[in-house]
């Protein structure tokens, strides 16, 4: 007997009394997450953008946020950020149209972040107000490693894409039947560890600093 | 790892004299407790979320076969190769076969307890593959040649001073200083190139999503994505109980997991993996395997141990356990330490091999209280004690004492007299002080604990006295 049939057989034997039609199981499952507000942390009275910014820049998440009105202003804002930190004007830009079409003159472009210490600019698809997270999905124009290899991660986020809760994100993405990209990541701040005496340290393997350029347009 | 739970008493005796261990545990558990407390206080919906989390896990376990088949179908449609392993041995065989077929020389690994449970290190060694642990704590214990002592923070038993001298000795370039920040930077330097050149990446999964076929990993370090993206092959090994119906269900549990485990609202990186690299994707593995492991889980279904399958491996029960805080994780001599381990170890091996574990518990109830899925850990430990009694595994002295107690307890008048007398005796023994430090026949028990001086009189005596007082007031 294969391991598969042995395992499923043992499970069925142990749960036999509970065998019911799939539709009934599905409706039971749906009631368990109905009215999600019961379990979602409330942030009444505060706008999605305000909540997002306060969470992202909180002590636990440690990102910095700057705000611009239009996408065209992004490169200048990035330059300011790097200047203030005495960083070289050197960065990798995610190969996606919305970022590629901006004017990056004045920056030296990196196309490899294998050596440590680089800067990358990526475009988040969504923001999550509950936790101050930004959302990335792998694609031809969205390499996963761009989010993990730099030492400084600069994230461009359009205010209109900020959703309240992860539950809203799942429904935005079309639910279980929509095609899924290989990897969907919620990034909340920078790479950190508390593995030595529970002391929080940033920059474990991935970014040590995260800066979010929030675009109003 | 080789299970040595039967030597629990020896391990404990050893642990209690280890001064570094005491320092490491004290520095860590206090911080973890206060961070958890704070983040739960900030989440007024916690009580409701906990009720839902329990209901979600109970529902999924009730229909486990249905959901596993649904997951298998969806993951396969996503391009995953799904394997089933009834035993750790079978899981190891599957993993090493995949590595051999891939011609792998090196494998990066993200810590997962299931990987420890099946002995992933052995599987890779069998396949002639060099294993690179990427979680900082696992990196530390790999260098030290030790086993994990905690399920979320495997190197909890080490002080920063110990980590510093380990890195001085083993890292290609020694750390710039012994500051914790520089220690972390040193590990970063050591591991960076290895991430990018590995042939295989191995992860576990915190959740399996039945209706999409996704697996979920959560980390703070980002080592999951760095492990599961560059290599050509990604292997996931996961216990069958990790399944949930859908994304919304996982979200309820994710909120609790981060809060209970590390005192955060969410971990820094939460990734849903849906299969191998898509044709035009910029990066990702082309070969993607999921190994679903049983290892006695299906045996626990439908028994009084079933609630243990709700466990989301947050570690809160051990962070709040006085026994764990005194002896550390290694004393348990098994993959899973602390309260949840004292239930899982006998369930996954034998009652005999783990006979001391269910007894190493004060039944203070803190573990159940902090458990985000409300697992009745003290009740389950009591169940094991009862099974031990039935199997004649209870130590003779305890048997004799329990039988004596049983004789007296069935005779209410003698019981009241005896318990009243013993309270009187203990109060006398405390010599007017608040604590009892020494007592004949209990010297080893009291060596590391104080017994508070008892109240005046037994419960029944106090109850009768207060009833009497009430009546006379009327
Ligand atoms: S038993 Fe509960 S508290 Fe302990 S690790 Fe599992 S989920 Fe966490």
XYZ file of C-alpha atoms and ligand atoms in Angstrom:
699
model
C 0.000 0.000 0.000
C 1.356 3.436 -0.866
C 2.026 5.948 1.888
C -0.658 8.144 0.368
C -3.417 5.582 0.700
C -2.153 4.481 4.122
C -2.266 8.046 5.457
C -5.608 8.944 3.892
C -7.017 5.582 4.978
C -5.968 6.152 8.595
C -7.408 9.671 8.516
C -10.713 8.486 7.056
C -10.950 5.739 9.659
C -10.407 8.249 12.452
C -12.826 10.873 11.091
C -15.415 8.627 9.417
C -18.311 9.949 11.404
C -17.673 13.392 9.939
C -17.907 12.572 6.257
C -20.357 15.014 4.732
C -20.825 16.489 1.236
C -18.138 18.910 0.057
C -20.662 21.721 -0.278
C -21.546 21.414 3.387
C -17.872 21.501 4.393
C -17.384 24.595 2.248
C -20.261 26.446 3.829
C -19.049 25.499 7.296
C -15.592 26.816 6.357
C -17.115 30.068 5.104
C -18.953 30.723 8.374
C -15.638 30.422 10.239
C -14.336 33.551 8.491
C -17.628 35.406 7.972
C -17.733 38.943 9.363
C -13.985 39.240 9.463
C -14.301 42.501 11.418
C -14.700 40.405 14.557
C -10.997 39.521 14.423
C -9.492 42.449 12.500
C -7.716 45.065 14.623
C -9.871 48.194 14.322
C -8.433 51.558 13.476
C -11.576 53.622 13.345
C -11.310 57.361 12.742
C -7.941 57.085 10.990
C -7.616 56.999 7.194
C -5.979 54.041 5.469
C -2.984 56.172 4.509
C -2.551 57.534 8.029
C -2.778 54.082 9.540
C -0.336 52.695 6.988
C 2.221 55.416 7.653
C 1.958 55.162 11.425
C 2.417 51.384 11.350
C 5.199 51.348 8.751
C 7.208 53.939 10.665
C 6.455 52.451 14.093
C 9.213 51.205 16.353
C 8.357 47.592 15.510
C 8.472 48.018 11.725
C 11.167 50.731 11.522
C 10.634 51.888 7.933
C 10.966 55.556 7.036
C 8.359 57.213 4.827
C 8.520 60.244 2.566
C 5.634 61.567 0.522
C 5.483 62.943 -3.015
C 2.561 63.944 -5.218
C 3.471 62.245 -8.488
C 5.505 59.305 -9.768
C 7.735 61.763 -11.658
C 8.987 63.102 -8.324
C 10.171 59.695 -7.121
C 13.804 59.854 -8.365
C 14.399 63.203 -6.672
C 12.976 61.886 -3.420
C 15.204 58.827 -3.650
C 18.218 61.051 -4.291
C 17.384 63.101 -1.187
C 17.163 59.977 0.914
C 20.528 58.650 -0.297
C 22.182 62.067 0.076
C 21.019 62.429 3.654
C 22.661 59.114 4.455
C 25.866 59.828 2.552
C 25.155 56.990 0.167
C 26.518 56.817 -3.344
C 23.998 57.535 -6.131
C 24.045 53.933 -7.162
C 21.045 51.648 -7.344
C 19.216 48.787 -8.981
C 15.767 49.591 -10.331
C 13.060 46.974 -10.709
C 12.604 46.382 -14.466
C 8.965 47.402 -14.490
C 7.534 50.061 -16.799
C 6.242 52.376 -14.087
C 9.749 52.692 -12.624
C 11.780 52.277 -15.820
C 10.079 55.229 -17.463
C 11.098 57.632 -14.687
C 14.129 59.861 -15.124
C 16.993 58.190 -13.261
C 19.682 60.450 -14.755
C 22.272 61.184 -12.077
C 22.145 57.638 -10.720
C 24.518 54.883 -11.573
C 22.413 51.786 -12.303
C 23.392 48.463 -10.794
C 22.249 45.312 -12.503
C 23.607 42.886 -9.956
C 23.172 42.914 -6.196
C 25.160 39.762 -5.453
C 27.805 41.811 -3.641
C 26.540 43.028 -0.329
C 25.700 46.643 0.416
C 23.588 47.675 -2.590
C 20.443 49.759 -2.922
C 17.317 48.653 -4.812
C 14.143 50.485 -5.758
C 11.029 48.372 -6.218
C 7.367 49.060 -6.805
C 4.926 47.550 -4.309
C 1.639 46.391 -5.784
C -0.307 47.047 -2.610
C 0.056 48.351 0.893
C -1.744 46.920 3.943
C -2.873 49.522 6.458
C -3.389 47.089 9.352
C 0.294 46.257 9.644
C 2.152 48.760 7.446
C 3.129 45.953 5.056
C 3.918 46.238 1.357
C 3.019 43.497 -1.116
C 5.122 42.028 -3.922
C 4.307 39.293 -6.420
C 6.929 37.540 -8.506
C 6.717 38.128 -12.270
C 8.850 38.693 -15.339
C 9.297 42.333 -14.293
C 9.399 41.572 -10.557
C 12.377 39.463 -9.465
C 11.909 38.223 -5.902
C 15.577 38.701 -5.041
C 15.408 42.479 -5.579
C 13.501 42.650 -2.314
C 16.007 40.519 -0.398
C 19.510 41.245 -1.656
C 19.918 44.999 -1.116
C 21.111 46.510 2.138
C 18.818 49.474 1.578
C 15.393 48.740 0.156
C 13.477 51.653 -1.298
C 9.822 50.909 -1.958
C 7.579 53.008 -4.166
C 3.955 52.740 -3.103
C 0.954 54.457 -4.641
C -1.463 55.629 -1.947
C -4.455 54.407 -3.968
C -3.255 50.812 -3.625
C -3.369 50.779 0.177
C -5.953 48.294 1.413
C -7.187 47.933 4.961
C -6.548 44.234 5.691
C -4.955 41.125 4.159
C -8.490 39.760 3.646
C -9.102 42.682 1.270
C -5.944 41.819 -0.616
C -7.016 38.227 -1.198
C -10.317 39.351 -2.666
C -8.562 41.996 -4.785
C -6.378 39.292 -6.222
C -9.435 37.371 -7.360
C -9.796 34.678 -4.700
C -8.821 31.032 -4.866
C -9.743 30.490 -8.519
C -7.689 33.338 -9.997
C -4.226 32.486 -11.374
C -1.558 32.917 -8.700
C 1.979 34.132 -9.216
C 4.740 31.884 -7.888
C 5.479 33.947 -4.805
C 3.353 36.510 -3.010
C 5.173 38.286 -0.180
C 3.976 40.642 2.503
C 7.030 42.612 3.566
C 6.813 44.427 6.878
C 9.975 46.364 7.539
C 13.461 44.981 7.219
C 15.230 41.695 7.691
C 15.700 41.184 11.418
C 16.520 38.605 14.007
C 16.103 38.108 17.723
C 17.991 34.828 17.757
C 20.742 35.980 20.120
C 19.268 36.556 23.572
C 16.040 37.884 22.007
C 17.794 41.178 21.198
C 16.331 42.725 18.031
C 18.927 43.361 15.329
C 18.225 44.552 11.777
C 19.904 43.487 8.560
C 20.076 39.750 9.218
C 20.404 38.580 5.614
C 18.303 41.091 3.702
C 17.744 44.847 3.925
C 18.868 46.732 7.021
C 16.895 49.859 6.119
C 13.589 50.294 4.351
C 12.416 53.573 2.932
C 8.944 53.991 1.472
C 8.206 56.712 -1.059
C 4.464 57.162 -0.852
C 2.988 58.635 -4.026
C -0.301 60.508 -3.676
C -1.344 60.543 -7.353
C 18.273 14.080 16.407
C 18.546 11.019 18.593
C 15.807 11.023 21.188
C 17.065 10.727 24.760
C 13.917 11.607 26.709
C 14.352 8.553 28.915
C 17.374 10.340 30.395
C 15.297 13.372 31.379
C 16.320 13.164 35.031
C 20.018 13.092 34.196
C 19.604 15.971 31.749
C 17.774 18.023 34.370
C 20.439 17.421 36.984
C 23.023 18.585 34.472
C 21.010 21.609 33.273
C 20.404 22.902 36.785
C 24.112 23.271 37.384
C 24.807 25.051 34.061
C 25.290 28.716 34.929
C 25.448 29.919 31.285
C 22.181 28.182 30.522
C 20.520 29.905 33.436
C 21.748 33.294 32.177
C 20.629 32.615 28.596
C 17.158 31.474 29.627
C 16.600 34.313 32.056
C 17.702 36.961 29.554
C 15.404 35.568 26.868
C 12.148 34.266 28.320
C 11.411 37.471 30.224
C 11.694 39.583 27.067
C 9.520 37.207 25.078
C 6.841 37.196 27.750
C 6.631 40.972 28.020
C 6.606 41.502 24.234
C 3.776 39.019 23.855
C 1.782 40.578 26.679
C 2.084 44.032 25.167
C 1.055 43.140 21.648
C -1.940 41.139 22.865
C -3.051 43.994 25.100
C -3.070 46.143 21.954
C -5.363 43.661 20.188
C -8.790 43.754 21.850
C -10.114 41.304 19.249
C -7.699 38.664 20.574
C -10.271 36.647 22.525
C -12.548 36.364 19.486
C -9.624 35.555 17.209
C -8.561 32.765 19.532
C -12.046 31.244 19.501
C -12.086 31.393 15.700
C -8.593 29.995 15.392
C -9.543 27.006 17.479
C -12.730 26.491 15.458
C -10.805 26.734 12.170
C -8.295 24.123 13.267
C -11.000 21.832 14.679
C -13.022 22.094 11.465
C -10.002 21.353 9.280
C -8.982 18.353 11.397
C -12.524 17.008 11.246
C -12.301 17.046 7.442
C -8.576 16.454 7.157
C -8.794 13.879 4.359
C -10.992 16.166 2.287
C -8.680 19.143 2.680
C -5.483 17.211 2.026
C -6.877 15.904 -1.247
C -8.020 19.390 -2.172
C -4.551 20.743 -1.410
C -2.875 17.994 -3.413
C -5.075 18.671 -6.457
C -4.479 22.445 -6.343
C -0.761 22.229 -5.663
C -0.355 19.727 -8.501
C -2.273 22.039 -10.829
C 0.174 24.794 -9.784
C 3.072 22.620 -10.933
C 4.179 21.089 -7.628
C 5.118 17.447 -7.245
C 3.330 16.237 -4.115
C 4.760 13.296 -2.145
C 3.341 11.492 0.900
C 5.446 10.046 3.709
C 3.963 7.992 6.537
C 7.234 7.871 8.480
C 10.334 10.036 8.945
C 12.346 7.348 7.163
C 10.149 7.570 4.083
C 10.348 11.379 4.140
C 14.146 11.210 4.300
C 14.211 8.772 1.403
C 12.068 11.099 -0.737
C 14.237 14.122 0.076
C 17.529 12.390 -0.609
C 16.201 10.897 -3.869
C 15.229 14.350 -5.100
C 18.681 15.702 -4.177
C 20.473 12.836 -5.903
C 18.373 13.227 -9.050
C 19.085 16.952 -9.066
C 22.805 16.201 -8.799
C 22.903 18.526 -5.788
C 26.122 19.343 -3.933
C 24.816 21.977 -1.527
C 21.476 22.734 0.048
C 20.423 25.840 1.928
C 17.767 25.277 4.522
C 15.200 27.406 6.347
C 14.549 26.054 9.813
C 11.403 23.998 10.234
C 10.515 21.772 13.161
C 9.165 19.141 10.812
C 12.590 19.021 9.196
C 14.114 18.348 12.618
C 11.433 15.778 13.300
C 12.187 13.707 10.198
C 15.964 14.166 10.464
C 16.574 16.266 7.359
C 20.272 16.541 8.211
C 20.595 12.788 7.896
C 18.693 12.759 4.590
C 21.079 15.310 3.106
C 24.125 13.521 4.450
C 22.834 10.302 2.838
C 22.593 12.102 -0.479
C 26.103 13.502 -0.084
C 24.789 17.046 0.070
C 26.393 19.785 2.168
C 23.739 21.363 4.416
C 23.805 25.093 5.031
C 21.509 26.269 7.825
C 20.394 29.833 7.079
C 18.290 30.733 10.091
C 20.710 32.570 12.397
C 19.927 30.357 15.378
C 20.237 27.174 13.321
C 23.497 28.498 11.913
C 24.761 28.933 15.474
C 23.845 25.434 16.554
C 25.116 23.903 13.329
C 28.519 25.486 14.055
C 28.332 24.300 17.650
C 27.240 20.797 16.624
C 24.194 20.993 18.863
C 20.457 20.383 18.603
C 17.773 23.080 18.793
C 16.504 23.848 22.299
C 13.404 25.855 21.365
C 10.988 25.633 18.435
C 11.080 29.320 17.489
C 14.504 30.279 18.848
C 16.616 27.135 18.531
C 19.713 28.734 20.100
C 17.912 30.088 23.142
C 20.287 28.142 25.379
C 23.302 30.171 24.236
C 24.508 33.433 25.733
C 25.833 36.156 23.446
C 29.298 35.538 24.881
C 29.131 31.905 23.798
C 27.966 32.876 20.308
C 30.819 35.379 20.058
C 33.530 32.847 20.821
C 31.918 30.344 18.465
C 31.951 32.844 15.580
C 35.523 33.894 16.424
C 36.558 30.312 16.012
C 34.435 29.177 13.060
C 33.724 32.111 10.755
C 36.037 32.672 7.763
C 36.369 36.304 8.825
C 35.954 36.858 12.572
C 33.243 39.280 13.773
C 34.304 42.955 14.035
C 33.325 42.985 17.704
C 31.351 40.937 20.204
C 28.443 43.302 19.990
C 25.246 41.425 18.969
C 24.906 43.650 15.867
C 28.381 42.675 14.716
C 27.705 39.017 15.415
C 24.670 39.187 13.140
C 26.733 40.995 10.479
C 29.360 38.289 10.670
C 26.787 35.566 9.988
C 25.451 37.644 7.098
C 28.928 37.800 5.566
C 29.439 34.075 6.084
C 26.155 33.034 4.464
C 25.672 35.511 1.653
C 27.481 33.682 -1.168
C 26.117 30.327 -0.053
C 22.538 31.477 -0.553
C 23.201 32.347 -4.159
C 25.122 29.232 -5.135
C 23.032 26.467 -3.520
C 21.613 23.686 -5.693
C 18.607 22.919 -3.499
C 16.578 25.041 -1.089
C 14.680 23.292 1.692
C 11.873 24.819 3.692
C 8.988 23.785 5.872
C 5.608 25.473 5.833
C 3.716 27.278 8.551
C 0.462 26.693 6.696
C -0.859 24.842 3.683
C -3.746 26.543 1.894
C -6.151 23.881 0.650
C -8.116 25.924 -1.871
C -5.110 27.480 -3.633
C -2.444 24.809 -3.085
C -0.073 27.429 -1.617
C 2.427 26.837 1.158
C 3.178 29.695 3.555
C 6.422 30.524 5.315
C 6.939 33.246 7.889
C 10.361 34.564 8.903
C 11.874 37.737 10.257
C 15.233 37.222 8.616
C 14.047 36.827 5.024
C 16.066 33.646 4.818
C 13.084 31.723 3.452
C 12.911 33.728 0.231
C 16.709 33.690 -0.094
C 16.609 29.906 0.318
C 13.617 29.181 -1.905
C 14.432 31.474 -4.837
C 17.981 31.034 -6.204
C 18.331 27.197 -6.289
C 16.883 25.184 -9.165
C 15.032 22.889 -6.754
C 12.788 23.806 -3.825
C 11.698 21.039 -1.430
C 9.015 21.646 1.179
C 8.614 19.155 4.008
C 5.506 19.700 6.092
C 3.241 17.952 8.603
C -0.266 17.142 7.386
C -1.876 19.057 10.266
C -0.628 22.407 8.923
C -3.503 22.664 6.485
C -6.237 25.304 6.546
C -9.157 25.773 4.134
C -8.280 29.150 2.587
C -6.394 32.439 2.737
C -8.846 34.109 5.136
C -8.465 31.196 7.546
C -4.682 31.453 7.360
C -4.962 35.185 8.087
C -6.764 34.562 11.381
C -3.962 32.216 12.430
C -1.135 34.427 11.139
C -2.320 37.270 13.379
C -2.082 34.963 16.375
C 1.141 33.239 15.401
C 3.256 36.391 15.233
C 1.792 37.767 18.441
C 2.240 34.561 20.427
C 5.656 33.672 19.052
C 7.587 36.930 19.027
C 5.262 39.635 20.271
C 4.811 41.252 16.853
C 1.672 41.984 14.847
C 3.141 40.236 11.838
C 6.516 38.751 10.995
C 8.677 40.771 8.615
C 8.222 38.344 5.729
C 5.120 36.276 5.027
C 5.345 34.473 1.696
C 2.807 32.327 -0.135
C 4.545 29.979 -2.597
C 2.308 28.755 -5.372
C 4.534 26.468 -7.396
C 7.702 26.499 -9.505
C 8.974 29.383 -11.614
C 6.473 30.497 -14.240
C 7.774 30.485 -17.762
C 8.665 34.166 -17.948
C 9.387 34.762 -14.235
C 12.610 36.621 -13.513
C 13.698 34.090 -10.867
C 12.602 31.023 -8.911
C 13.163 27.246 -8.897
C 12.062 25.134 -11.858
C 11.573 22.048 -9.735
C 9.208 22.239 -6.751
C 8.350 19.386 -4.399
C 6.050 19.160 -1.395
C 6.465 16.226 0.996
C 3.413 15.714 3.236
C 4.453 13.889 6.396
C 2.243 11.951 8.800
C 4.561 10.548 11.519
C 1.837 9.507 14.005
C -0.418 12.494 13.367
C -3.212 10.399 11.866
C -3.025 8.167 14.969
C -3.741 11.173 17.185
C -6.877 12.033 15.202
C -10.093 10.933 16.837
C -8.365 10.376 20.213
C -8.074 12.587 23.254
C -4.768 13.797 21.761
C -6.460 15.339 18.708
C -6.409 18.923 20.108
C -2.602 18.752 19.972
C -2.904 18.803 16.165
C -4.174 22.383 16.435
C -0.674 23.477 17.450
C 0.786 26.237 15.265
C 4.292 25.914 16.789
C 4.449 29.397 18.290
C 6.519 28.413 21.329
C 4.477 30.505 23.781
C 3.816 27.505 26.024
C 7.540 26.949 26.577
C 8.266 30.659 27.035
C 5.802 30.645 29.933
C 6.661 27.294 31.490
C 8.543 27.361 34.823
C 10.016 23.917 34.186
C 11.319 24.938 30.744
C 12.727 28.160 32.208
C 14.634 26.161 34.795
C 16.022 23.351 32.647
C 15.974 24.628 29.029
C 14.997 22.717 25.922
C 17.802 20.169 25.708
C 16.779 18.483 28.948
C 13.682 17.137 27.211
C 15.938 15.074 24.953
C 13.535 15.357 22.017
C 12.778 17.548 19.005
C 9.875 19.279 20.742
C 10.597 20.636 24.231
C 8.413 22.308 26.832
C 4.741 21.609 27.465
C 3.800 20.892 23.843
C 6.805 18.597 23.565
C 5.829 16.697 26.686
C 2.621 15.814 24.842
C 4.061 15.300 21.364
C 7.117 13.254 22.319
C 5.236 10.373 23.930
C 2.599 10.594 21.170
C 5.262 10.289 18.467
C 7.505 7.775 20.183
C 6.362 5.786 23.193
C 5.081 6.454 26.640
C 7.921 4.428 28.049
C 10.720 6.321 26.269
C 9.265 9.614 27.460
C 7.915 8.546 30.822
C 9.256 11.440 32.874
C 8.028 14.191 30.533
C 4.318 14.230 31.471
C 5.389 14.334 35.105
C 7.750 17.290 34.651
C 4.856 19.681 34.954
C 3.498 21.752 37.803
C 0.010 21.855 36.228
C -0.015 25.624 36.816
C -1.987 26.065 33.588
C 0.031 28.965 32.115
C 0.729 27.035 28.905
C -2.945 26.573 28.109
C -3.675 30.170 29.011
C -1.114 31.560 26.535
C -1.748 28.996 23.801
C -3.283 30.859 20.830
C -5.332 27.814 19.831
C -6.351 26.934 23.371
C -4.786 23.476 23.565
C -5.574 21.917 26.947
C -1.942 20.958 27.564
C -2.272 20.265 31.323
C -5.273 17.990 30.681
C -3.326 16.079 28.065
C -0.382 15.647 30.409
C -2.813 14.318 32.981
C -4.101 11.886 30.339
C -0.571 10.587 29.902
C -0.113 10.246 33.635
C -3.283 8.155 33.739
C -2.042 6.027 30.841
C 1.247 5.533 32.632
C -0.610 4.362 35.682
C -2.588 1.897 33.579
C 0.566 0.667 31.874
C 2.308 0.255 35.243
C 4.921 2.881 34.334
C 4.371 5.099 37.348
C 7.477 4.913 39.591
C 7.010 2.611 42.648
C 7.348 5.379 45.236
C 4.727 7.505 43.480
C 2.496 4.426 43.103
C 2.766 3.739 46.801
C 2.035 7.379 47.643
C -0.914 7.578 45.236
C -2.365 4.328 46.524
C -2.063 5.600 50.079
C -3.708 8.857 49.060
C -6.436 6.896 47.271
C -7.148 4.877 50.396
C -7.489 7.972 52.526
C -9.350 10.022 49.917
C -12.130 7.458 49.716
C -12.679 7.818 53.459
C -13.809 11.448 53.985
C -13.403 11.577 57.739
C -9.885 10.215 57.777
C -9.076 12.478 54.753
C -10.216 15.624 56.526
C -8.354 14.681 59.654
C -5.167 13.842 57.732
C -5.186 16.944 55.515
C -5.926 19.200 58.467
C -3.080 17.633 60.397
C -0.655 17.949 57.497
C -1.412 21.658 57.064
C -0.844 22.114 60.779
C 2.407 20.181 60.439
C 3.613 22.224 57.447
C 2.890 25.499 59.204
C 4.889 24.321 62.190
C 7.664 23.209 59.835
C 7.837 26.666 58.227
C 8.910 27.995 61.661
C 6.821 31.146 61.305
C 8.591 32.116 58.046
C 6.703 32.434 54.748
C 8.580 29.662 52.920
C 9.648 26.099 53.383
C 13.121 25.366 52.080
C 13.911 21.955 53.497
C 11.769 18.967 54.271
C 12.525 15.313 54.871
C 11.759 13.119 51.788
C 11.459 16.205 49.542
C 15.012 17.487 49.603
C 15.625 17.117 45.865
C 12.282 18.686 45.048
C 12.941 21.683 47.261
C 16.521 22.178 46.192
C 15.463 24.491 43.354
C 12.123 25.670 44.717
C 10.529 27.065 47.861
C 7.169 25.892 49.084
C 4.994 28.716 50.402
C 3.831 28.291 53.980
C 0.240 26.986 53.708
C -2.855 28.949 54.696
C -4.324 28.357 58.103
C -6.067 25.013 57.809
C -7.026 22.841 54.857
C -9.520 24.058 52.254
C -12.337 22.145 53.960
C -11.440 23.533 57.375
C -11.364 27.092 56.029
C -14.596 26.579 54.100
C -16.397 25.193 57.126
C -15.082 28.007 59.284
C -16.292 30.687 56.862
C -19.712 29.023 56.475
C -19.919 28.894 60.227
C -18.989 32.587 60.486
C -21.660 33.471 57.874
C -24.299 31.536 59.739
C -23.473 33.127 63.030
C -23.629 36.626 61.458
C -27.196 35.995 60.274
S 0.882 24.167 22.096
Fe -0.037 26.175 21.787
S 1.387 27.580 22.811
Fe 2.508 25.647 22.534
S 3.579 25.872 20.581
Fe 1.610 24.890 20.128
S 0.239 26.578 19.602
Fe 1.998 27.482 20.650
